[in-house]
mmCIF file of C-alpha atoms in Angstrom:
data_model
loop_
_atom_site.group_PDB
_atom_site.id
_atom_site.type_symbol
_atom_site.label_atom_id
_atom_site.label_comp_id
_atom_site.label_asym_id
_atom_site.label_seq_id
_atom_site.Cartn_x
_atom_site.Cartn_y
_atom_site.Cartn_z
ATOM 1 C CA UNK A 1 0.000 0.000 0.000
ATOM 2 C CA UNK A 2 1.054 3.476 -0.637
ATOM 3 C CA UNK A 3 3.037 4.473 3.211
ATOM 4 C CA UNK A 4 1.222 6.837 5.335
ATOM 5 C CA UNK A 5 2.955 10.405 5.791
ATOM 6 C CA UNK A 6 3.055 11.109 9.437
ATOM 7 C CA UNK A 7 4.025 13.679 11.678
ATOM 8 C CA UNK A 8 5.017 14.167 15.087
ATOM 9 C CA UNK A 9 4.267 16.032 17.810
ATOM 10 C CA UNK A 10 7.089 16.793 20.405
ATOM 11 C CA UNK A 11 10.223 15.523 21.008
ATOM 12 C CA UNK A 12 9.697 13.309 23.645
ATOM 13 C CA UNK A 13 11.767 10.298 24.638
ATOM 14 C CA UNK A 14 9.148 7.702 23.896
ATOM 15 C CA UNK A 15 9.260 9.091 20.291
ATOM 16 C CA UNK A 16 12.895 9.557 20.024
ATOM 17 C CA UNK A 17 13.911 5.604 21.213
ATOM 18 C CA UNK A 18 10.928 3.670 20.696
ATOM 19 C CA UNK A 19 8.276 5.553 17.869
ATOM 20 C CA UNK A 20 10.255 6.962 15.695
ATOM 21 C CA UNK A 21 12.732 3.902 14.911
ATOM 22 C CA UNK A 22 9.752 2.098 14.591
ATOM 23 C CA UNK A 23 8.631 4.477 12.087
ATOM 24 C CA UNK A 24 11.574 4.595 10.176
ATOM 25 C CA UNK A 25 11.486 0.636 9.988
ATOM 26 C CA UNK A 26 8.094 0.559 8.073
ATOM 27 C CA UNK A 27 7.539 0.173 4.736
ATOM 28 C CA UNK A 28 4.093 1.487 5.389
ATOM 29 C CA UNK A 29 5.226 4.729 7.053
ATOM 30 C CA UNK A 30 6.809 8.210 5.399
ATOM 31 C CA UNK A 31 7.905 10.375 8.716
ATOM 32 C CA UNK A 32 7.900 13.810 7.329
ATOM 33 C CA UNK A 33 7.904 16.071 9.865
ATOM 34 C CA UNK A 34 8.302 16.705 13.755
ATOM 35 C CA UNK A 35 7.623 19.543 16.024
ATOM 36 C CA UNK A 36 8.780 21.229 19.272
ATOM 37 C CA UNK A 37 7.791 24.356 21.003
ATOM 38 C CA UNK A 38 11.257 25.365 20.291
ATOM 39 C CA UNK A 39 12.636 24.833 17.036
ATOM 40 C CA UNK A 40 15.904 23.955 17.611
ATOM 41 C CA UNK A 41 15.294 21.102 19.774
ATOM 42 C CA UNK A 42 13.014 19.654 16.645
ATOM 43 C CA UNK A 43 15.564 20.499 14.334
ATOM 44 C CA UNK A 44 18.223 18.553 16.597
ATOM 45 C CA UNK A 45 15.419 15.568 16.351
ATOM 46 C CA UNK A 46 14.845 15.775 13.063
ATOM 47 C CA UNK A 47 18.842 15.924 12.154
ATOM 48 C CA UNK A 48 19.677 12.780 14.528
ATOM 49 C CA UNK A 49 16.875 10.369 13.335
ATOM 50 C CA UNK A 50 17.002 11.788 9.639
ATOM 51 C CA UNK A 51 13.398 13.589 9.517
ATOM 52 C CA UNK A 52 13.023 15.575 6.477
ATOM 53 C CA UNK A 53 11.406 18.877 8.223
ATOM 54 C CA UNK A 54 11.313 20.112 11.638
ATOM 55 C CA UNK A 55 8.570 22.438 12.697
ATOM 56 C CA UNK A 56 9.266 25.204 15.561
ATOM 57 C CA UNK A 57 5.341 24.981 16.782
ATOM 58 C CA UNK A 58 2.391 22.309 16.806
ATOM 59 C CA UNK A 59 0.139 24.259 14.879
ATOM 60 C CA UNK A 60 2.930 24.500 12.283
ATOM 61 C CA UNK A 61 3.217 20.581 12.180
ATOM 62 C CA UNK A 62 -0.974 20.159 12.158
ATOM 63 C CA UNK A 63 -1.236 22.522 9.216
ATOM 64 C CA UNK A 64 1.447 20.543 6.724
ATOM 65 C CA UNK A 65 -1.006 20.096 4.155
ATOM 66 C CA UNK A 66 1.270 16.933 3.113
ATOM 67 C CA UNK A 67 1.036 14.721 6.798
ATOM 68 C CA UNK A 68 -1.995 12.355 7.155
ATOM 69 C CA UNK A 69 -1.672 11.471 10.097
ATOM 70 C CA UNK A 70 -0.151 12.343 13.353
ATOM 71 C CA UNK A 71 1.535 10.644 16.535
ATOM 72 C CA UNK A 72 0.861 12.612 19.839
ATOM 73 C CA UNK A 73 2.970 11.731 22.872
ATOM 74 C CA UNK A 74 2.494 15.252 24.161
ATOM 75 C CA UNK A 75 2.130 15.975 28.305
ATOM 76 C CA UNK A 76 -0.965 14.172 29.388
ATOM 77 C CA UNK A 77 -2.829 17.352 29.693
ATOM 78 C CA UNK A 78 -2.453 18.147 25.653
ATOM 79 C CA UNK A 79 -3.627 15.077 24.936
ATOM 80 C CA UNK A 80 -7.097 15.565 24.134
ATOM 81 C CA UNK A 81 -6.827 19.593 23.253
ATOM 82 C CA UNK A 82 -3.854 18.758 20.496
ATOM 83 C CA UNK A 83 -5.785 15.591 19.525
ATOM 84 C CA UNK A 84 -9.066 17.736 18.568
ATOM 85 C CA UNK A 85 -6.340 20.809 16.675
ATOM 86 C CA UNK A 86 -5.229 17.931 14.665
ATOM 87 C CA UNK A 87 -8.454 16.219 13.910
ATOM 88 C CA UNK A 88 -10.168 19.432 13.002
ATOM 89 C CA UNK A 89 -7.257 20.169 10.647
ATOM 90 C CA UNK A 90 -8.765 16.583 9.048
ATOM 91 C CA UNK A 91 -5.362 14.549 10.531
ATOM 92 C CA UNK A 92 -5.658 11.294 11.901
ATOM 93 C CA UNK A 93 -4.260 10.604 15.608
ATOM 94 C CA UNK A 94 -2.523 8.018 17.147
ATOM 95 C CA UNK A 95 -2.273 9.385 20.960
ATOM 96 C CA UNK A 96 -0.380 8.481 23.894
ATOM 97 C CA UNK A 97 -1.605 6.653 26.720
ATOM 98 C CA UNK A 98 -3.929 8.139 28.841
ATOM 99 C CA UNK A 99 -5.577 9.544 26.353
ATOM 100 C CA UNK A 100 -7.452 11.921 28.665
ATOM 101 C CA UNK A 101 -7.087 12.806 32.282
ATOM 102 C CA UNK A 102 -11.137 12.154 32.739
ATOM 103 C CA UNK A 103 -14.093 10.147 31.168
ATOM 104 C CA UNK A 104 -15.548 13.727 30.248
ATOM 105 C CA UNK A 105 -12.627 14.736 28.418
ATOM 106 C CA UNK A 106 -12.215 11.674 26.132
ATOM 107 C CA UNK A 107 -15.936 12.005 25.274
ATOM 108 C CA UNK A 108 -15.343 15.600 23.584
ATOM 109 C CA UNK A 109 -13.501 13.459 20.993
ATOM 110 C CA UNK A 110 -16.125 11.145 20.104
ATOM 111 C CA UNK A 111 -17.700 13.500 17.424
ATOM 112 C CA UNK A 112 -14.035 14.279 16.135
ATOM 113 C CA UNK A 113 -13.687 10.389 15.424
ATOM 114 C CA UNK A 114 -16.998 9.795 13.134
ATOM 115 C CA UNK A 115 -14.197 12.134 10.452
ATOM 116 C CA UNK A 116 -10.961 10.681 11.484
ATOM 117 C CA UNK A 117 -9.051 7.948 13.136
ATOM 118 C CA UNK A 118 -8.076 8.799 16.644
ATOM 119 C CA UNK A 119 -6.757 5.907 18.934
ATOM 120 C CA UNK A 120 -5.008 5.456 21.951
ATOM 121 C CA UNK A 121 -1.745 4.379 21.650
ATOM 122 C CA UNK A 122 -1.520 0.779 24.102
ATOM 123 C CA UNK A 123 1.271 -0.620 21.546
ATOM 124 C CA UNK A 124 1.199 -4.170 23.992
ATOM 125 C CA UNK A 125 -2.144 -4.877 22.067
ATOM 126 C CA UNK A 126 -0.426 -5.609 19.341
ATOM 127 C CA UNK A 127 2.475 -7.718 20.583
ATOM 128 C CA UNK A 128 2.282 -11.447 19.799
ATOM 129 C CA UNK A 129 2.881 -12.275 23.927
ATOM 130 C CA UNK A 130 -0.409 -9.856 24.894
ATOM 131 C CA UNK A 131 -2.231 -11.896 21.999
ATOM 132 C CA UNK A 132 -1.074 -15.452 22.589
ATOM 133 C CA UNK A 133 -2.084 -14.878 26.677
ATOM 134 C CA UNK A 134 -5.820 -13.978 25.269
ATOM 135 C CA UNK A 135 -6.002 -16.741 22.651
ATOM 136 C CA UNK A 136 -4.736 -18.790 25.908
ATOM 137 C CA UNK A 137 -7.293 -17.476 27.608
ATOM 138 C CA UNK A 138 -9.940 -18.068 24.934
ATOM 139 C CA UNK A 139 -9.368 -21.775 23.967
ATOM 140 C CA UNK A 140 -9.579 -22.322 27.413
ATOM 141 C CA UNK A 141 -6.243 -23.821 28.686
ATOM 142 C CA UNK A 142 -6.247 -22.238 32.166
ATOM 143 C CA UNK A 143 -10.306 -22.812 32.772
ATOM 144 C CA UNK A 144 -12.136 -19.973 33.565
ATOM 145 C CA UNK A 145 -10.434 -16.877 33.920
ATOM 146 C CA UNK A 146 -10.729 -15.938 37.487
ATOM 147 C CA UNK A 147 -7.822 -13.500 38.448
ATOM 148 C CA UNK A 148 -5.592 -11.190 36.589
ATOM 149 C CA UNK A 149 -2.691 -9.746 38.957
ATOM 150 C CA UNK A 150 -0.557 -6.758 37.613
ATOM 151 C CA UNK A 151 2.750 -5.432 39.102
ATOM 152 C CA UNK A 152 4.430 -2.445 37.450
ATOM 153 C CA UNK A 153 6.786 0.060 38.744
ATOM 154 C CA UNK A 154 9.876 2.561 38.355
ATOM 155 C CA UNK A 155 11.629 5.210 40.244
ATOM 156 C CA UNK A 156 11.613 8.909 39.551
ATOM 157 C CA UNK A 157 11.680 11.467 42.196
ATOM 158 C CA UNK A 158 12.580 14.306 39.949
ATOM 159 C CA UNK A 159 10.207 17.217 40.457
ATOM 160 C CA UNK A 160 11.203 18.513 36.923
ATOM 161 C CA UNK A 161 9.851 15.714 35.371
ATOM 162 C CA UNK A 162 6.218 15.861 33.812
ATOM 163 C CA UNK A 163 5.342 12.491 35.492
ATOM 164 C CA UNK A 164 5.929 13.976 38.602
ATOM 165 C CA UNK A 165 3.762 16.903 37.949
ATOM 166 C CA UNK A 166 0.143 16.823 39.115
ATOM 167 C CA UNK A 167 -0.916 19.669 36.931
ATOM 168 C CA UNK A 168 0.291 17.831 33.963
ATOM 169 C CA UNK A 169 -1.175 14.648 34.739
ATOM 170 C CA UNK A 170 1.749 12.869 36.348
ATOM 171 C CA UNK A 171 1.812 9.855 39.051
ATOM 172 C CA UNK A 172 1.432 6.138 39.029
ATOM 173 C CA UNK A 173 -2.108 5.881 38.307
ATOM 174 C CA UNK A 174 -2.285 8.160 34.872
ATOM 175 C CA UNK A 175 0.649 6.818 33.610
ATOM 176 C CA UNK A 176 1.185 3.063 34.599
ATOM 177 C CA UNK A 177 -1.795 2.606 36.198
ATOM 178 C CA UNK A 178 -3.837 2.799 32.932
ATOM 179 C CA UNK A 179 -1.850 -0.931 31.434
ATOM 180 C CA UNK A 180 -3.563 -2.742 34.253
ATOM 181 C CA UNK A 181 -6.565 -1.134 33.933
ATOM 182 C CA UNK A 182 -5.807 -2.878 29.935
ATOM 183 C CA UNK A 183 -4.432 -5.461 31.311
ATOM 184 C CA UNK A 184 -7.758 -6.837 32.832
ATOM 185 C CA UNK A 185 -10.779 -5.252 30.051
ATOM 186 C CA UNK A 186 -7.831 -7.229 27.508
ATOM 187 C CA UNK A 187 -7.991 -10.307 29.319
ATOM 188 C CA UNK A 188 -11.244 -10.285 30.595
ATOM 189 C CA UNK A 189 -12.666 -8.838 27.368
ATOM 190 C CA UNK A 190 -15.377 -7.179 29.805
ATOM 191 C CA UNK A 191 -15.960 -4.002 31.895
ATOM 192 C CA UNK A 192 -15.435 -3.771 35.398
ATOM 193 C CA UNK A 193 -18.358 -2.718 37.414
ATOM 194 C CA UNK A 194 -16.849 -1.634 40.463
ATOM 195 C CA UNK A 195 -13.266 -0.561 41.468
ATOM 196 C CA UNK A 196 -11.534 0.612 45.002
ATOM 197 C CA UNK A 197 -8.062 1.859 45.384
ATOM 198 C CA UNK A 198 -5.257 2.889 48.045
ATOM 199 C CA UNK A 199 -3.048 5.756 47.014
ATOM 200 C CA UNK A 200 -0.025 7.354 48.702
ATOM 201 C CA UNK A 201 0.610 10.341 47.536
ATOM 202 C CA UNK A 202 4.112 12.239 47.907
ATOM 203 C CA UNK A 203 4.251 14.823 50.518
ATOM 204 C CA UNK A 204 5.826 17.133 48.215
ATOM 205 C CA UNK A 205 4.795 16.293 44.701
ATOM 206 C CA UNK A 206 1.768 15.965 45.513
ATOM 207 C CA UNK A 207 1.293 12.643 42.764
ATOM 208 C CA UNK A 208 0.578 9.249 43.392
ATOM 209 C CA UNK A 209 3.604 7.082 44.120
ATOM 210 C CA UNK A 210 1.983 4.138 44.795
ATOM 211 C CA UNK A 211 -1.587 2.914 44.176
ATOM 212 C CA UNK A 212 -3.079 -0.811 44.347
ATOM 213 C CA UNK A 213 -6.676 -1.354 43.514
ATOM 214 C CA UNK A 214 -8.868 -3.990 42.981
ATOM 215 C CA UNK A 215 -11.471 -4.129 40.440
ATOM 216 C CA UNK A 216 -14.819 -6.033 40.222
ATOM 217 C CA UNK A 217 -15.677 -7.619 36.559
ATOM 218 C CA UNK A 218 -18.722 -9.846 38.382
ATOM 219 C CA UNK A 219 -19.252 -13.652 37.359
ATOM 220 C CA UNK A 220 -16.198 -13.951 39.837
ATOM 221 C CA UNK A 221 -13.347 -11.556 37.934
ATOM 222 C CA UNK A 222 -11.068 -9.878 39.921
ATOM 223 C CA UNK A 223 -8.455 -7.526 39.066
ATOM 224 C CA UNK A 224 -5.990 -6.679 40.896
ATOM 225 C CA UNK A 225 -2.912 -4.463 40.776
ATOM 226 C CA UNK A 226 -0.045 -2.039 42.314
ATOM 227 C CA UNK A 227 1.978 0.678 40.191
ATOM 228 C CA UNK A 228 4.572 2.465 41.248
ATOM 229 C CA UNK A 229 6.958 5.540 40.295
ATOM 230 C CA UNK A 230 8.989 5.061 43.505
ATOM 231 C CA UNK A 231 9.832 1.786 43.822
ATOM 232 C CA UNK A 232 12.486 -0.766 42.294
ATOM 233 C CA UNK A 233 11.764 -1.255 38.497
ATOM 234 C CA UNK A 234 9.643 -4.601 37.987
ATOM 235 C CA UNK A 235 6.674 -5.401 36.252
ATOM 236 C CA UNK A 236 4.706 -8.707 35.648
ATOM 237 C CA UNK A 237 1.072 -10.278 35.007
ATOM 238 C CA UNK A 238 -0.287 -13.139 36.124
ATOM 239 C CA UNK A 239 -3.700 -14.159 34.397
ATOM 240 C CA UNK A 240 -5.277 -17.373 36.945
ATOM 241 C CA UNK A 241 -7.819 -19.287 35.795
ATOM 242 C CA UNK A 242 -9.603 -22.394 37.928
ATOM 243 C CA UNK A 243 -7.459 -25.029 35.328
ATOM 244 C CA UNK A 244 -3.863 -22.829 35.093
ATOM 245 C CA UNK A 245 -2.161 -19.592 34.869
ATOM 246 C CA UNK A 246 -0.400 -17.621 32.433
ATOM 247 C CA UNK A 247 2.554 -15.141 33.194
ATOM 248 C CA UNK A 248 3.662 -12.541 31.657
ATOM 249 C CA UNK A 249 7.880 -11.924 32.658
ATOM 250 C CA UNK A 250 8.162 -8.527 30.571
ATOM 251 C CA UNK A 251 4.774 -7.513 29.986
ATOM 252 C CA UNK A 252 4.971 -3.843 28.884
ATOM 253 C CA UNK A 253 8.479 -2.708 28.098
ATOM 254 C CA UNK A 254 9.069 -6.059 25.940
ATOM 255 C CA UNK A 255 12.743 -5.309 23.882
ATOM 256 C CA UNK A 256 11.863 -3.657 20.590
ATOM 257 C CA UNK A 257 12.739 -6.802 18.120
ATOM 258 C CA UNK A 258 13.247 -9.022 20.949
ATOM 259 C CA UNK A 259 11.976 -12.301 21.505
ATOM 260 C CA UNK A 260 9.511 -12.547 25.049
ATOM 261 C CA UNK A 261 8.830 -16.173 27.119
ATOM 262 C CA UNK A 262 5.778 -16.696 28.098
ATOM 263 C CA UNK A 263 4.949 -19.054 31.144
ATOM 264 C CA UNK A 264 2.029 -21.891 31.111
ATOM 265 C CA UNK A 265 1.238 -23.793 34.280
ATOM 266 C CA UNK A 266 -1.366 -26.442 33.868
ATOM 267 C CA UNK A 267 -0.639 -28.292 36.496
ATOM 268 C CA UNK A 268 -0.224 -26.019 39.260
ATOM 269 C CA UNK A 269 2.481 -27.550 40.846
ATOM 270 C CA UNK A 270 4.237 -25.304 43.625
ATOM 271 C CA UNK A 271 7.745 -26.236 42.954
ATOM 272 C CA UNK A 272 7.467 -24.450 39.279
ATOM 273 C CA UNK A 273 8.072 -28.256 37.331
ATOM 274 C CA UNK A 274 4.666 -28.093 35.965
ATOM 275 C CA UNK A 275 5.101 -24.787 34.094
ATOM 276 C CA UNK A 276 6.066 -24.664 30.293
ATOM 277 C CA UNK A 277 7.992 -21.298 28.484
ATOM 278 C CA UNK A 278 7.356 -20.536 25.291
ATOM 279 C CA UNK A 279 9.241 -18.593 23.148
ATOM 280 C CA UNK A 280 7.396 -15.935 21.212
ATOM 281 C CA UNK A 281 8.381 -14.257 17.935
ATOM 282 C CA UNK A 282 10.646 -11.321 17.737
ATOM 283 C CA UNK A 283 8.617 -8.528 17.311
ATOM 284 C CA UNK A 284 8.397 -4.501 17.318
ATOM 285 C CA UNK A 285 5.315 -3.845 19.395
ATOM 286 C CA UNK A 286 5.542 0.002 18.403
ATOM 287 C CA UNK A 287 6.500 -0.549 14.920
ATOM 288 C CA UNK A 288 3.255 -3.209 14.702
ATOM 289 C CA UNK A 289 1.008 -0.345 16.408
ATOM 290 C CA UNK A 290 2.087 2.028 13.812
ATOM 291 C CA UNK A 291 1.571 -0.878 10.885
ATOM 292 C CA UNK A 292 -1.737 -1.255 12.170
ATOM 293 C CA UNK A 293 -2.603 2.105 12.475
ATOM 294 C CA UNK A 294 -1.864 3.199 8.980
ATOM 295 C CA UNK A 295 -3.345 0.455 7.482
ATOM 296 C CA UNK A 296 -6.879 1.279 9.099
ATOM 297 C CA UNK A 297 -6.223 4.709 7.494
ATOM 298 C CA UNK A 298 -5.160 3.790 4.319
ATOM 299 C CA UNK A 299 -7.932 1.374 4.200
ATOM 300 C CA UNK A 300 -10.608 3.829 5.964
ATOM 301 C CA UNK A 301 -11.240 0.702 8.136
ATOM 302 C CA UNK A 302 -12.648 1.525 11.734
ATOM 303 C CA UNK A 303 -10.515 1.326 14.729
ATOM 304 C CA UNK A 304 -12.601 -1.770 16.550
ATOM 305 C CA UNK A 305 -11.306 -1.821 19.987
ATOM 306 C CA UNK A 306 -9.149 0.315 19.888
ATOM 307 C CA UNK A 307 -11.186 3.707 19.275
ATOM 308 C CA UNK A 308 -12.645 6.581 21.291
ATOM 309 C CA UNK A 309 -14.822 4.394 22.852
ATOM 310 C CA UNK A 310 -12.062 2.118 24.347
ATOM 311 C CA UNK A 311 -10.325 5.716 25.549
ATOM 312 C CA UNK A 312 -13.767 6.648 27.164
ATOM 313 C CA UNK A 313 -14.174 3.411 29.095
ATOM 314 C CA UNK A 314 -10.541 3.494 30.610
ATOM 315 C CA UNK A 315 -10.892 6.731 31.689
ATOM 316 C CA UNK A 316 -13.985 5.702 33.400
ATOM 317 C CA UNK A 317 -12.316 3.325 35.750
ATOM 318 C CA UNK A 318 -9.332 5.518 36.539
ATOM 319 C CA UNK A 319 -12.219 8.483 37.093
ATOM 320 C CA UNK A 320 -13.868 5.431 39.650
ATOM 321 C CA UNK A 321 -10.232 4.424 40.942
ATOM 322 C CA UNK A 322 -9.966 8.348 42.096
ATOM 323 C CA UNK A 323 -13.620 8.505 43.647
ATOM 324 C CA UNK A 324 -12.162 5.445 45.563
ATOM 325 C CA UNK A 325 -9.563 7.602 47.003
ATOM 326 C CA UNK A 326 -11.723 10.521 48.019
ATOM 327 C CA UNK A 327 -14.307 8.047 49.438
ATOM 328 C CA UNK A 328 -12.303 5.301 50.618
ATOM 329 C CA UNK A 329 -15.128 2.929 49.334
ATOM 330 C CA UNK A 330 -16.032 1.207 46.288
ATOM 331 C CA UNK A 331 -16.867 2.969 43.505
ATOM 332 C CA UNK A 332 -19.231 2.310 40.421
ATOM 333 C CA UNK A 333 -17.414 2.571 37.100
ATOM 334 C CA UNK A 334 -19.559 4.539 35.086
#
């Protein structure tokens, strides 16, 4: 198919080591352009990963009457106004995780994706591990899915940072916190009805550092998980059913072209000699989400899963997961 011209919005460092190589892998993908508040820091971008033009504002970038479509890993609070600048310009948008900061703000998109594609950028949709675990899931080797257990966590204390920055939409929850909320609608393929969390906030930055939660999917579905931007760097998931369980050993930040185990136990036994590894195919989960992307554009095929929609209902269980910290009670996701 005839590639996809695409632009970029910022220069941030999930673009310049994970997005844009990916990009520039693709036969399906022409990166023409990239922006940054300040020019010279897009022109340094553009120079080092070989970007034809380098734009020294966003509306610059969204007005290229040559780029079709547009990847936005912006601050988490430009996520939805730069998303609707683009769309309105008659771009497509592939946007960063969380897409919006509230269920009210991803529904001001909805009307702005019946004339474009807008998605939310969850590349571990598309890597073959996330998809074996569901077809797992689905043919039924671990019985009924009964438990889905997510660990995930980093440390950064720096105040400069914009995941440190409340106003911005930094802590754990926003920006971690949203793959386990994935991690069980992906698994589950349902919506959770209820969710309650525990959040400790920093004393001085004011974010969440840490927040567990457990979520409700009824006909005996938990959910449960912890994030962290404080703590030692780890991150699993463990999907339990009432037959087995799969795991998950590098879940989210799986090597770009690297090869990922995944661990089967069907026979549960506590020593670890009934659990199998398989090896998975080496894959680019970015350069995949990109693949997919453009092809739904250059195809005009809708986004399935993977649209506004999707963005609307994990906002609404973050939105529940902070009523449960304002409450301390359950919350109805809604």
């Amino acid at each position: 198919m005839k590639p996809v011209v695409w632009g970029i919005l910022g220069t941030s460092k999930i673009g310049r080591e994970q997005v844009i190589p990916a990009m520039l892998s693709s036969p399906l993908v022409e990166l023409r352009a990239i922006a940054s508040r300040s020019l010279p820091a897009a022109q340094a971008a553009a120079r080092s990963a070989g970007i034809a033009q380098a734009y020294g504002s966003y509306e610059a970038l969204i007005a290229d009457p040559f780029i079709e479509a547009i990847y936005n890993p912006l601050p988490n609070h430009l996520h939805v106004p730069l998303t609707l600048q683009a769309a309105a310009a008659g771009k497509h948008v592939l946007c960063e995780k969380p897409f919006a900061l509230s269920a009210s703000e991803a529904q001001g998109a909805r009307d702005a994706a019946a004339r474009v594609h807008i998605e939310e950028a969850f590349m571990v949709r598309h890597h073959p591990q996330w998809l074996r675990a569901r077809e797992l899931v689905r043919a039924g080797r671990i019985g009924e899915p009964r438990a889905v257990q997510v660990f995930f966590s980093y440390f950064n204390d720096d105040a400069a940072n914009i995941r440190n920055q409340t106003a911005m939409g930094g802590g754990a929850l926003y920006d971690i916190g949203c793959y386990a909320v994935l991690a069980g609608r992906y698994l589950f393929e349902a919506e959770p009805l209820r969710a309650v969390s525990l959040v400790d906030r920093d004393p001085v930055l004011g974010t969440d550092r840490l927040t567990s939660a457990l979520l409700d999917f009824g006909a005996g579905r938990q959910l449960s998980f912890t994030v962290s931007t404080q703590c030692v760097p780890f991150q699993r998931v463990q999907v339990v059913g009432t037959l087995g369980r799969i795991e998950l050993l590098v879940p989210f930040n799986a090597e770009r072209g690297g090869q990922m185990r995944l661990a089967l136990d069907v026979g549960g036994r506590l020593d670890g000699s009934s659990v199998t590894l398989e090896t998975l195919p080496p894959a680019d989960q970015y350069r995949l989400e990109v693949e997919a992307f453009s092809r739904r554009v250059r195809e005009g095929r809708p986004p399935g899963g993977a649209g506004v929609g999707d963005a609307v209902a994990q906002a609404q269980v973050i939105d529940a997961l902070w009523r449960s910290e304002r409450s301390g009670a359950w919350a109805a996701v809604a």
